[in-house]
RNA sequence: GGGCGAUUAGCUCAGCGGUAGAGCGCAUCCUUCACACGGAUGAGGUCACUGGUUCGAGACCAGUAUCGCCCACCA
């Protein structure tokens, strides 16, 4: 036990649970005791999860909180089940985001990245990381995350960097990484390329400009339609469909490109859609992905007309220096003046925007590094198809496969400074390209030392794609890698399936020749109350830390996990926080009750179990079984719901109430001890079941129970006890039904709560009779009776009495002078009509020979039984009604 | 242009082949020694629509509508 944490302190018996008083205490206790840490242990089966590394620049948001809660629940669950459990945390260097953050800071200081220079700048980023990078991991601790902080990793730490280097060099030598001039997505604001999935397509209102290009040496002309007239400056052809009769005679002819006075050919290509626009497309190979492809097919020149700022460059003639949107206006004006502009139609189309800064992306031909995807995608597709890797829920299989099957090469070079530098050097003397794990000193070809490293860094996702094994020591064959790879399950949001999950799968297959995880548990997004994504620009974000401070981490966790189904988005409703907090408080108070009555508890054999004891133990056993099963199936919401129901509706509402007479009777030693013992067992076991969901609350309570052991989190997961007792469950149901019926009459007849009434019950069935006879005391207490009298038969039924008719049982509350007879008559009539409806439906069903012939025999028998019950009940009700009417 | 998800009580969501459920909200009552962040009782649903499969369908199939989200090179 740690010096500054006193866990022997007696439970503060406050009526309301105050999470803020206990959460910090327990977290540092767990961490100091080393409960989160795992060593390799070949004797035990492993369970491992790698945490999706949040950006170092980030602050915890509700998405992280949900993601973390799920992983922590699974981790705590498996740890208690006895697995050698590792939840490996870490953060991501997040190239663009981090660089931008530090650049912002530099601007405030009146300097800039360029002024500082590359080396100094990177130093500054590391300083920044040292200072602020721990925020998000501290926040994860607030959530209760039981990850192994001793193994915390960072995508740019030494080990991960070594993995990145290894992976790059290996892929390079296999020919799976190449450099070349291709069309890429350029962000003019971030000044870097971004990959295809980092481009967000947004529908925008724009125009379709129709331009007339004159045919050389002819009076004819060709009208093309374009949404981006300024790119005409880089046109190197116009394409028409090969079978388009309108233009067949023009194919092979030459056009004069207006404004530029350049000659460009008319070519034929299948790509052209005859229906769209005029059926003639201007081709700008350097600035459009399709045009680029067409350009390759027809060997067209590529004329880049934009620079890195998306301003027109020297190839744009007099437009040089204009921003692309200014250039558009200028070009359109000039085209209009030249009589080339035929018309402008409004036209909505998708514009690519930078996922980060929302600038319009410029497709551009540029020399970049790419990962060749086809060979890597193949095994990554197979493992999902043959089930070696499964998405939970499985509908995400299709989404993943659809993407993987249509994947294009991955542009991995970024024009940033913060990130993993591309391990390629160019010889300034002979032009040789050297890719190596060790920094080369001389050129292997010409042996000079004039080498220059490629200035670019790698896409952040390249390093996170190696995360499941780079964090375990790869490329070294470490014991950790051996025990914990493949990891057991990956938990992440559906928004990064392509960015991250897919990359881990194909990189895992390539380097480990094994899936990185057999299961991927995909959860939805946390939306605001209106169902919108939470975002900075909308200002609708909720800070999980504020929620934790107000309601407690347990409440936040439970709320985020329950109330929806796996894979679906969750709307954030503050009212649900209150409801969940009330649940925490309910558990707290139920435990208070148990603890208050456990002061003199000593272990020892129980006396005879009462019905309620057998019932709650049976219900507890069934809860252990179902909770375990649903958790094994990753259905955490359902398991949470089961716990909620058991704790509140069964343990609190019924069992606790039923133990009171025994607990408050200090004379009945054995009976009291028995109740104590059962209460204790059910509560303690339930706390263990609940611990993964509500680690702090359960620890606080558990530490106050007369238990040996350092922490609930290190206890074993409950086995299903052999307490199942169908008889007890059905007898208890009968008793509860009777009590509820009496309560109902009292409420309906407006009998004041203080008013004790005589209760008479007609119970001909011997078994039922015995059950209710034994339950007399409970009925008195829970239904507010002055006396309970049971009859096997009743010659004369009480006249002025309200009644309830259950199946086989009639209950009478003589309320002479207290009741409104008309009201009671009306009540009975209503019940009879409801019963008649039920009877009618059942009879219809049973008269249907299709049903009786084809439905399973037990279903038919059950329906018959039901009908008999209803009939008998109806007879009793009618009888009762008749008697009452006679008395009016 | 494809794909996915949602459509069930006023609200938020479970249920996924055998007579509709929870939480919140609402109504009435209750400050009894676990809890008013509570207890008791109750009201409230032709399970979006149309067909089909089945003895039987919120539940399975086909389609329609509305909303949301992904993906996509029609300039």
Short mmCIF file of N, CA, C and O in Angstrom, two decimals, chain A residues 799-854:
data_model
loop_
_atom_site.label_atom_id
_atom_site.label_comp_id
_atom_site.label_asym_id
_atom_site.label_seq_id
_atom_site.Cartn_x
_atom_site.Cartn_y
_atom_site.Cartn_z
N UNK A 799 -68.17 -8.66 1.00
CA UNK A 799 -69.06 -7.85 0.17
C UNK A 799 -68.41 -6.54 -0.24
O UNK A 799 -68.09 -6.32 -1.41
N UNK A 800 -68.20 -5.69 0.71
CA UNK A 800 -67.65 -4.37 0.40
C UNK A 800 -66.14 -4.46 0.32
O UNK A 800 -65.43 -4.05 1.23
N UNK A 801 -65.68 -5.03 -0.78
CA UNK A 801 -64.24 -5.20 -0.89
C UNK A 801 -63.78 -4.93 -2.32
O UNK A 801 -64.51 -5.18 -3.27
N UNK A 802 -62.57 -4.38 -2.41
CA UNK A 802 -61.97 -4.25 -3.73
C UNK A 802 -61.23 -5.54 -3.99
O UNK A 802 -60.77 -6.19 -3.06
N UNK A 803 -61.12 -5.90 -5.25
CA UNK A 803 -60.50 -7.19 -5.51
C UNK A 803 -59.61 -7.18 -6.73
O UNK A 803 -59.70 -6.31 -7.59
N UNK A 804 -58.75 -8.16 -6.75
CA UNK A 804 -57.90 -8.37 -7.91
C UNK A 804 -57.94 -9.84 -8.23
O UNK A 804 -57.95 -10.67 -7.33
N UNK A 805 -57.98 -10.16 -9.49
CA UNK A 805 -58.00 -11.56 -9.87
C UNK A 805 -56.74 -11.86 -10.68
O UNK A 805 -56.56 -11.35 -11.77
N UNK A 806 -55.88 -12.65 -10.09
CA UNK A 806 -54.72 -13.14 -10.82
C UNK A 806 -55.07 -14.53 -11.32
O UNK A 806 -56.13 -15.06 -10.97
N UNK A 807 -54.19 -15.15 -12.04
CA UNK A 807 -54.51 -16.49 -12.49
C UNK A 807 -54.54 -17.44 -11.30
O UNK A 807 -53.54 -17.65 -10.63
N UNK A 808 -55.73 -17.95 -11.04
CA UNK A 808 -55.89 -18.91 -9.95
C UNK A 808 -55.99 -18.31 -8.57
O UNK A 808 -56.17 -19.01 -7.60
N UNK A 809 -55.87 -17.02 -8.50
CA UNK A 809 -55.86 -16.39 -7.18
C UNK A 809 -56.82 -15.19 -7.17
O UNK A 809 -56.87 -14.43 -8.12
N UNK A 810 -57.54 -15.08 -6.08
CA UNK A 810 -58.36 -13.88 -5.92
C UNK A 810 -57.94 -13.18 -4.65
O UNK A 810 -57.75 -13.81 -3.61
N UNK A 811 -57.80 -11.87 -4.77
CA UNK A 811 -57.37 -11.10 -3.61
C UNK A 811 -58.46 -10.09 -3.26
O UNK A 811 -58.99 -9.43 -4.14
N UNK A 812 -58.77 -10.04 -1.96
CA UNK A 812 -59.82 -9.11 -1.53
C UNK A 812 -59.29 -8.17 -0.46
O UNK A 812 -58.61 -8.58 0.48
N UNK A 813 -59.60 -6.90 -0.65
CA UNK A 813 -59.31 -5.94 0.40
C UNK A 813 -60.62 -5.36 0.88
O UNK A 813 -61.22 -4.54 0.20
N UNK A 814 -61.11 -5.84 2.02
CA UNK A 814 -62.37 -5.30 2.54
C UNK A 814 -62.18 -3.82 2.88
O UNK A 814 -61.30 -3.50 3.68
N UNK A 815 -62.91 -2.99 2.22
CA UNK A 815 -62.70 -1.56 2.40
C UNK A 815 -64.03 -0.89 2.72
O UNK A 815 -64.44 0.06 2.08
N UNK A 816 -64.71 -1.46 3.66
CA UNK A 816 -66.04 -0.94 4.01
C UNK A 816 -65.98 0.55 4.29
O UNK A 816 -65.17 0.99 5.10
N UNK A 817 -66.77 1.26 3.55
CA UNK A 817 -66.82 2.70 3.79
C UNK A 817 -65.65 3.47 3.20
O UNK A 817 -65.65 4.69 3.14
N UNK A 818 -64.65 2.76 2.75
CA UNK A 818 -63.47 3.45 2.23
C UNK A 818 -63.49 3.49 0.71
O UNK A 818 -62.75 4.23 0.09
N UNK A 819 -64.31 2.62 0.14
CA UNK A 819 -64.22 2.51 -1.30
C UNK A 819 -65.46 2.98 -2.03
O UNK A 819 -66.55 3.01 -1.50
N UNK A 820 -65.20 3.34 -3.24
CA UNK A 820 -66.26 3.79 -4.14
C UNK A 820 -66.67 2.59 -4.97
O UNK A 820 -65.96 2.15 -5.85
N UNK A 821 -67.85 2.06 -4.68
CA UNK A 821 -68.27 0.83 -5.36
C UNK A 821 -68.39 0.99 -6.86
O UNK A 821 -68.00 0.11 -7.62
N UNK A 822 -68.88 2.14 -7.29
CA UNK A 822 -69.04 2.36 -8.73
C UNK A 822 -67.70 2.30 -9.43
O UNK A 822 -67.56 1.77 -10.53
N UNK A 823 -66.75 2.85 -8.73
CA UNK A 823 -65.41 2.88 -9.31
C UNK A 823 -64.87 1.46 -9.45
O UNK A 823 -64.26 1.09 -10.46
N UNK A 824 -65.10 0.68 -8.40
CA UNK A 824 -64.63 -0.70 -8.43
C UNK A 824 -65.32 -1.48 -9.54
O UNK A 824 -64.70 -2.28 -10.23
N UNK A 825 -66.60 -1.20 -9.70
CA UNK A 825 -67.34 -1.89 -10.78
C UNK A 825 -66.76 -1.52 -12.14
O UNK A 825 -66.51 -2.38 -12.99
N UNK A 826 -66.51 -0.25 -12.31
CA UNK A 826 -65.95 0.21 -13.57
C UNK A 826 -64.60 -0.45 -13.83
O UNK A 826 -64.28 -0.84 -14.95
N UNK A 827 -63.83 -0.56 -12.77
CA UNK A 827 -62.51 -1.15 -12.88
C UNK A 827 -62.60 -2.62 -13.33
O UNK A 827 -61.90 -3.06 -14.22
N UNK A 828 -63.53 -3.33 -12.69
CA UNK A 828 -63.71 -4.74 -13.04
C UNK A 828 -64.19 -4.89 -14.48
O UNK A 828 -63.74 -5.77 -15.21
N UNK A 829 -65.07 -4.02 -14.85
CA UNK A 829 -65.62 -4.12 -16.21
C UNK A 829 -64.51 -3.91 -17.24
O UNK A 829 -64.45 -4.58 -18.26
N UNK A 830 -63.66 -3.00 -16.91
CA UNK A 830 -62.54 -2.74 -17.83
C UNK A 830 -61.64 -3.97 -17.93
O UNK A 830 -61.23 -4.38 -19.01
N UNK A 831 -61.37 -4.56 -16.78
CA UNK A 831 -60.50 -5.74 -16.78
C UNK A 831 -61.14 -6.88 -17.57
O UNK A 831 -60.45 -7.61 -18.28
N UNK A 832 -62.47 -7.00 -17.41
CA UNK A 832 -63.16 -8.07 -18.14
C UNK A 832 -63.06 -7.84 -19.64
O UNK A 832 -62.80 -8.76 -20.41
N UNK A 833 -63.20 -6.61 -20.05
CA UNK A 833 -63.16 -6.37 -21.48
C UNK A 833 -61.76 -6.59 -22.04
O UNK A 833 -61.60 -7.09 -23.15
N UNK A 834 -60.75 -6.24 -21.26
CA UNK A 834 -59.39 -6.52 -21.70
C UNK A 834 -59.18 -8.02 -21.82
O UNK A 834 -58.64 -8.52 -22.82
N UNK A 835 -59.67 -8.74 -20.81
CA UNK A 835 -59.52 -10.20 -20.82
C UNK A 835 -60.27 -10.81 -22.01
O UNK A 835 -59.79 -11.75 -22.64
N UNK A 836 -61.42 -10.25 -22.32
CA UNK A 836 -62.20 -10.77 -23.44
C UNK A 836 -61.44 -10.62 -24.74
O UNK A 836 -61.44 -11.51 -25.60
N UNK A 837 -60.80 -9.47 -24.88
CA UNK A 837 -60.04 -9.24 -26.10
C UNK A 837 -58.92 -10.26 -26.24
O UNK A 837 -58.70 -10.84 -27.30
N UNK A 838 -58.22 -10.45 -25.13
CA UNK A 838 -57.13 -11.43 -25.13
C UNK A 838 -57.66 -12.82 -25.48
O UNK A 838 -57.07 -13.54 -26.27
N UNK A 839 -58.77 -13.13 -24.88
CA UNK A 839 -59.38 -14.44 -25.10
C UNK A 839 -59.74 -14.63 -26.57
O UNK A 839 -59.45 -15.66 -27.17
N UNK A 840 -60.32 -13.59 -27.11
CA UNK A 840 -60.74 -13.65 -28.51
C UNK A 840 -59.54 -13.92 -29.42
O UNK A 840 -59.59 -14.79 -30.29
N UNK A 841 -58.49 -13.17 -29.17
CA UNK A 841 -57.29 -13.34 -30.00
C UNK A 841 -56.75 -14.75 -29.90
O UNK A 841 -56.40 -15.37 -30.90
N UNK A 842 -56.70 -15.23 -28.68
CA UNK A 842 -56.15 -16.56 -28.47
C UNK A 842 -57.01 -17.65 -29.10
O UNK A 842 -56.52 -18.59 -29.71
N UNK A 843 -58.31 -17.47 -28.96
CA UNK A 843 -59.21 -18.47 -29.52
C UNK A 843 -59.09 -18.51 -31.03
O UNK A 843 -59.07 -19.57 -31.65
N UNK A 844 -58.97 -17.33 -31.60
CA UNK A 844 -58.81 -17.24 -33.04
C UNK A 844 -57.58 -18.02 -33.47
O UNK A 844 -57.60 -18.78 -34.44
N UNK A 845 -56.55 -17.81 -32.70
CA UNK A 845 -55.28 -18.44 -33.03
C UNK A 845 -55.41 -19.97 -32.91
O UNK A 845 -54.98 -20.71 -33.79
N UNK A 846 -56.03 -20.39 -31.81
CA UNK A 846 -56.11 -21.82 -31.56
C UNK A 846 -57.12 -22.51 -32.46
O UNK A 846 -57.06 -23.73 -32.67
N UNK A 847 -58.06 -21.74 -33.01
CA UNK A 847 -59.02 -22.33 -33.94
C UNK A 847 -58.45 -22.43 -35.34
O UNK A 847 -59.03 -23.03 -36.22
N UNK A 848 -57.30 -21.81 -35.53
CA UNK A 848 -56.65 -21.86 -36.83
C UNK A 848 -55.87 -23.17 -36.91
O UNK A 848 -54.89 -23.38 -36.21
N UNK A 849 -56.34 -24.07 -37.80
CA UNK A 849 -55.68 -25.38 -37.86
C UNK A 849 -54.25 -25.24 -38.35
O UNK A 849 -53.39 -26.07 -38.05
N UNK A 850 -54.01 -24.22 -39.14
CA UNK A 850 -52.64 -23.96 -39.58
C UNK A 850 -51.72 -23.83 -38.39
O UNK A 850 -50.64 -24.41 -38.36
N UNK A 851 -52.19 -23.07 -37.39
CA UNK A 851 -51.37 -22.85 -36.21
C UNK A 851 -51.18 -24.13 -35.42
O UNK A 851 -50.07 -24.53 -35.12
N UNK A 852 -52.29 -24.79 -35.12
CA UNK A 852 -52.18 -25.99 -34.28
C UNK A 852 -51.41 -27.10 -34.98
O UNK A 852 -50.74 -27.90 -34.33
N UNK A 853 -51.48 -27.13 -36.30
CA UNK A 853 -50.75 -28.19 -37.02
C UNK A 853 -49.27 -27.88 -37.19
O UNK A 853 -48.44 -28.76 -37.10
N UNK A 854 -48.99 -26.62 -37.50
CA UNK A 854 -47.62 -26.31 -37.90
C UNK A 854 -46.73 -25.71 -36.82
O UNK A 854 -45.51 -25.86 -36.87
#
